Structure formats: structure tokens, C-alpha cells
């Protein structure tokens, strides 16, 4: 499998070790940066490029996923999720790594390199890579809803709108009454 990775200065040491681990496991690793340590570098361009490469590879039929990381993983996840077609999940344990794939068909994960030991983070990444999407109808339906919103802004009808039609003013929520 091709694994696209990106970080910022907070994950440089982690990135080098991770690349060796993934290559040793038989994966093709593509590093989207940075190339050298710079304490003032900015993660968005690195993470967005990694996410774009995942989308491009998947569109071309290449089995590919992405891993983005920084100090917390939060900004990196946000950056990756700006790319159409990316479903990036912040992962902090084995269960979130597995569920990201099983339920959300996540194609990128974000990890806080300063939040975990190297061995913990690698176990999350390995679990993510090894876990398939279940394809269950409810999960596929939800992913389709996300893709529709991303494509044209469409949302499922708001069930509260129909309820509002039958409520009168005396039935509205009163915060004082609880």
C-alpha cells in the first residue's frame, strides 16, 4: 500500500522513524515534508499536499492512505480535511484508529506526535492501515451524505423543521421551566 505522510517541525524525528517502520512493513512511503527541521514551519501545505496525493491515488485505483501528524494532530487533521474527498480522523488510541476505517472509511489519520510514544503511535497507524471499511449500509449512507455536502452543499431534510410546523408558541422550549 502507498502511504502518504506529512508533518511539521513537531514530528520530524517521528517522521523519520515512521518511514523506516512503514517501508520495513512493505509499504511504499511518500513523504510530503518537511525536508528539514524548521521550528517556524507551517503544517498546512505539507498536510494538504499529502491529502491531495491520497485523493489522486485513490482516483487512479492505487491503494493509498495518509498519515499526518504534528504536536497535537488537530491542525493537521483540519488541514487534511480541507481537501475534497478526504475523511481525516484524529486518532488517539487503537479503538479510534480501527473505527476511523471501519465506520468512517477514513483515508487519512492525524496523530499528535507529542501526545504518544513512538510505539503507541505506530500501533495506531498499523491498526488503521490493516482495518478495512465494513461497507455496512448505515456507514456508507453517512459517508454519502458527507460527500454530497462537500460536493454541492446538500443536506438531508432537517427533522426539526417538520416538528416546528406542528408546534405552537406555547410548546416552545422554556429554559426557565427546564
mmCIF file of C-alpha atoms in Angstrom:
data_model
loop_
_atom_site.group_PDB
_atom_site.id
_atom_site.type_symbol
_atom_site.label_atom_id
_atom_site.label_comp_id
_atom_site.label_asym_id
_atom_site.label_seq_id
_atom_site.Cartn_x
_atom_site.Cartn_y
_atom_site.Cartn_z
ATOM 1 C CA UNK A 1 0.000 0.000 0.000
ATOM 2 C CA UNK A 2 1.154 3.555 -0.668
ATOM 3 C CA UNK A 3 1.222 5.681 2.480
ATOM 4 C CA UNK A 4 1.453 9.463 2.164
ATOM 5 C CA UNK A 5 2.827 11.185 5.238
ATOM 6 C CA UNK A 6 3.303 14.798 6.306
ATOM 7 C CA UNK A 7 4.206 16.641 9.455
ATOM 8 C CA UNK A 8 5.707 19.857 10.697
ATOM 9 C CA UNK A 9 8.724 20.502 12.897
ATOM 10 C CA UNK A 10 6.984 18.821 15.862
ATOM 11 C CA UNK A 11 7.004 15.466 14.096
ATOM 12 C CA UNK A 12 10.344 15.439 12.285
ATOM 13 C CA UNK A 13 12.018 12.766 14.432
ATOM 14 C CA UNK A 14 8.816 10.740 14.464
ATOM 15 C CA UNK A 15 8.556 11.031 10.662
ATOM 16 C CA UNK A 16 11.973 9.524 10.013
ATOM 17 C CA UNK A 17 11.341 6.578 12.320
ATOM 18 C CA UNK A 18 7.842 6.074 10.887
ATOM 19 C CA UNK A 19 9.114 5.985 7.308
ATOM 20 C CA UNK A 20 11.558 3.219 8.216
ATOM 21 C CA UNK A 21 8.832 1.275 10.018
ATOM 22 C CA UNK A 22 6.337 1.534 7.145
ATOM 23 C CA UNK A 23 8.915 0.679 4.474
ATOM 24 C CA UNK A 24 10.013 -2.284 6.567
ATOM 25 C CA UNK A 25 6.398 -3.474 6.626
ATOM 26 C CA UNK A 26 6.371 -3.442 2.812
ATOM 27 C CA UNK A 27 4.578 -0.129 2.216
ATOM 28 C CA UNK A 28 5.591 2.467 -0.334
ATOM 29 C CA UNK A 29 6.103 5.668 1.661
ATOM 30 C CA UNK A 30 5.772 9.116 0.123
ATOM 31 C CA UNK A 31 6.996 11.932 2.363
ATOM 32 C CA UNK A 32 5.360 15.306 1.740
ATOM 33 C CA UNK A 33 7.575 17.193 4.119
ATOM 34 C CA UNK A 34 9.144 18.993 5.584
ATOM 35 C CA UNK A 35 12.642 18.189 4.368
ATOM 36 C CA UNK A 36 14.472 19.721 7.321
ATOM 37 C CA UNK A 37 13.767 20.932 10.830
ATOM 38 C CA UNK A 38 12.443 24.490 10.989
ATOM 39 C CA UNK A 39 10.735 25.452 14.259
ATOM 40 C CA UNK A 40 8.710 28.085 12.404
ATOM 41 C CA UNK A 41 7.424 25.935 9.533
ATOM 42 C CA UNK A 42 3.719 25.648 8.807
ATOM 43 C CA UNK A 43 1.943 22.292 8.548
ATOM 44 C CA UNK A 44 -0.982 23.199 6.228
ATOM 45 C CA UNK A 45 0.904 22.976 2.930
ATOM 46 C CA UNK A 46 2.574 19.683 3.889
ATOM 47 C CA UNK A 47 -0.646 18.056 5.098
ATOM 48 C CA UNK A 48 -2.778 19.373 2.250
ATOM 49 C CA UNK A 49 -0.293 18.019 -0.313
ATOM 50 C CA UNK A 50 -0.324 14.600 1.380
ATOM 51 C CA UNK A 51 -4.143 14.611 1.367
ATOM 52 C CA UNK A 52 -4.263 15.661 -2.291
ATOM 53 C CA UNK A 53 -1.943 12.775 -3.160
ATOM 54 C CA UNK A 54 -4.207 10.298 -1.335
ATOM 55 C CA UNK A 55 -7.238 11.520 -3.295
ATOM 56 C CA UNK A 56 -5.308 11.426 -6.576
ATOM 57 C CA UNK A 57 -4.014 7.910 -5.940
ATOM 58 C CA UNK A 58 -7.408 6.584 -4.890
ATOM 59 C CA UNK A 59 -8.998 8.109 -8.008
ATOM 60 C CA UNK A 60 -6.349 6.308 -10.077
ATOM 61 C CA UNK A 61 -7.134 3.000 -8.371
ATOM 62 C CA UNK A 62 -3.999 2.972 -6.225
ATOM 63 C CA UNK A 63 -4.418 1.518 -2.739
ATOM 64 C CA UNK A 64 -3.368 4.556 -0.682
ATOM 65 C CA UNK A 65 -3.881 6.123 2.730
ATOM 66 C CA UNK A 66 -2.384 9.079 4.557
ATOM 67 C CA UNK A 67 -0.920 9.843 7.954
ATOM 68 C CA UNK A 68 -0.434 13.432 9.084
ATOM 69 C CA UNK A 69 0.999 14.402 12.433
ATOM 70 C CA UNK A 70 2.264 17.304 14.458
ATOM 71 C CA UNK A 71 2.305 18.273 18.108
ATOM 72 C CA UNK A 72 -1.375 17.532 18.754
ATOM 73 C CA UNK A 73 -2.630 16.318 15.379
ATOM 74 C CA UNK A 74 -5.542 18.746 15.495
ATOM 75 C CA UNK A 75 -4.320 21.310 12.975
ATOM 76 C CA UNK A 76 -3.036 18.580 10.711
ATOM 77 C CA UNK A 77 -6.442 16.888 10.695
ATOM 78 C CA UNK A 78 -8.153 20.186 9.917
ATOM 79 C CA UNK A 79 -5.735 20.867 7.052
ATOM 80 C CA UNK A 80 -6.217 17.412 5.519
ATOM 81 C CA UNK A 81 -9.998 17.705 5.789
ATOM 82 C CA UNK A 82 -9.924 20.824 3.590
ATOM 83 C CA UNK A 83 -9.182 18.568 0.615
ATOM 84 C CA UNK A 84 -12.287 17.334 -1.210
ATOM 85 C CA UNK A 85 -12.581 13.584 -0.841
ATOM 86 C CA UNK A 86 -10.597 13.346 2.384
ATOM 87 C CA UNK A 87 -12.055 11.935 5.559
ATOM 88 C CA UNK A 88 -9.328 12.561 8.132
ATOM 89 C CA UNK A 89 -9.792 11.337 11.689
ATOM 90 C CA UNK A 90 -7.863 12.342 14.788
ATOM 91 C CA UNK A 91 -6.634 9.104 16.353
ATOM 92 C CA UNK A 92 -5.546 8.722 19.952
ATOM 93 C CA UNK A 93 -5.921 5.001 20.689
ATOM 94 C CA UNK A 94 -6.386 1.659 18.937
ATOM 95 C CA UNK A 95 -10.185 1.884 19.023
ATOM 96 C CA UNK A 96 -10.283 5.277 17.271
ATOM 97 C CA UNK A 97 -7.792 4.030 14.675
ATOM 98 C CA UNK A 98 -9.948 0.996 13.948
ATOM 99 C CA UNK A 99 -13.282 2.839 13.969
ATOM 100 C CA UNK A 100 -11.919 5.531 11.663
ATOM 101 C CA UNK A 101 -11.616 2.859 8.982
ATOM 102 C CA UNK A 102 -14.496 0.526 9.909
ATOM 103 C CA UNK A 103 -17.225 3.156 10.276
ATOM 104 C CA UNK A 104 -15.949 6.269 8.517
ATOM 105 C CA UNK A 105 -13.784 4.823 5.744
ATOM 106 C CA UNK A 106 -11.226 7.443 6.776
ATOM 107 C CA UNK A 107 -8.448 7.726 4.245
ATOM 108 C CA UNK A 108 -6.180 9.870 6.423
ATOM 109 C CA UNK A 109 -5.439 9.826 10.128
ATOM 110 C CA UNK A 110 -3.914 12.552 12.241
ATOM 111 C CA UNK A 111 -1.837 11.829 15.319
ATOM 112 C CA UNK A 112 -0.277 14.063 17.946
ATOM 113 C CA UNK A 113 3.392 13.089 17.852
ATOM 114 C CA UNK A 114 3.916 14.883 21.191
ATOM 115 C CA UNK A 115 0.962 13.085 22.763
ATOM 116 C CA UNK A 116 2.113 9.476 22.380
ATOM 117 C CA UNK A 117 5.208 7.348 22.468
ATOM 118 C CA UNK A 118 6.528 6.245 19.116
ATOM 119 C CA UNK A 119 5.412 2.665 19.766
ATOM 120 C CA UNK A 120 1.879 3.773 20.669
ATOM 121 C CA UNK A 121 1.553 5.935 17.564
ATOM 122 C CA UNK A 122 2.893 3.178 15.319
ATOM 123 C CA UNK A 123 0.385 0.725 16.784
ATOM 124 C CA UNK A 124 -2.421 3.167 15.890
ATOM 125 C CA UNK A 125 -1.085 3.602 12.361
ATOM 126 C CA UNK A 126 -0.633 -0.126 11.810
ATOM 127 C CA UNK A 127 -4.172 -0.808 13.056
ATOM 128 C CA UNK A 128 -5.581 1.916 10.794
ATOM 129 C CA UNK A 129 -3.805 0.501 7.738
ATOM 130 C CA UNK A 130 -4.835 -3.082 8.499
ATOM 131 C CA UNK A 131 -8.517 -2.353 9.191
ATOM 132 C CA UNK A 132 -10.947 -2.435 6.254
ATOM 133 C CA UNK A 133 -14.106 -0.371 5.867
ATOM 134 C CA UNK A 134 -17.073 -2.552 6.804
ATOM 135 C CA UNK A 135 -19.206 -1.269 3.939
ATOM 136 C CA UNK A 136 -22.308 -1.523 6.129
ATOM 137 C CA UNK A 137 -25.238 0.369 4.635
ATOM 138 C CA UNK A 138 -25.599 2.812 7.543
ATOM 139 C CA UNK A 139 -21.925 3.796 7.338
ATOM 140 C CA UNK A 140 -21.943 4.040 3.537
ATOM 141 C CA UNK A 141 -25.101 6.173 3.711
ATOM 142 C CA UNK A 142 -23.489 8.603 6.150
ATOM 143 C CA UNK A 143 -20.336 8.866 4.051
ATOM 144 C CA UNK A 144 -22.502 9.584 1.001
ATOM 145 C CA UNK A 145 -24.196 12.398 2.927
ATOM 146 C CA UNK A 146 -20.804 13.908 3.744
ATOM 147 C CA UNK A 147 -19.721 13.631 0.104
ATOM 148 C CA UNK A 148 -22.957 15.271 -1.074
ATOM 149 C CA UNK A 149 -22.458 18.201 1.264
ATOM 150 C CA UNK A 150 -18.839 18.515 0.190
ATOM 151 C CA UNK A 151 -19.839 18.456 -3.493
ATOM 152 C CA UNK A 152 -22.912 20.674 -3.636
ATOM 153 C CA UNK A 153 -23.839 21.725 -0.089
ATOM 154 C CA UNK A 154 -26.879 19.478 0.094
ATOM 155 C CA UNK A 155 -28.094 18.163 3.438
ATOM 156 C CA UNK A 156 -30.765 15.716 4.469
ATOM 157 C CA UNK A 157 -34.020 17.459 5.464
ATOM 158 C CA UNK A 158 -33.977 18.893 8.999
ATOM 159 C CA UNK A 159 -36.419 16.815 11.077
ATOM 160 C CA UNK A 160 -36.946 19.801 13.387
ATOM 161 C CA UNK A 161 -38.449 21.803 10.531
ATOM 162 C CA UNK A 162 -41.439 19.452 10.297
ATOM 163 C CA UNK A 163 -41.838 19.450 14.073
ATOM 164 C CA UNK A 164 -41.840 23.257 14.135
ATOM 165 C CA UNK A 165 -44.852 23.257 11.804
ATOM 166 C CA UNK A 166 -46.992 21.453 14.389
ATOM 167 C CA UNK A 167 -45.762 23.289 17.490
ATOM 168 C CA UNK A 168 -47.454 26.476 18.553
ATOM 169 C CA UNK A 169 -45.838 29.232 20.606
ATOM 170 C CA UNK A 170 -46.954 27.670 23.916
ATOM 171 C CA UNK A 171 -45.000 24.468 23.125
ATOM 172 C CA UNK A 172 -41.603 26.050 22.583
ATOM 173 C CA UNK A 173 -38.731 25.335 24.928
ATOM 174 C CA UNK A 174 -38.680 27.406 28.082
ATOM 175 C CA UNK A 175 -35.216 27.360 29.664
ATOM 176 C CA UNK A 176 -36.643 28.622 32.964
ATOM 177 C CA UNK A 177 -39.036 25.673 33.186
ATOM 178 C CA UNK A 178 -36.320 23.128 32.425
#
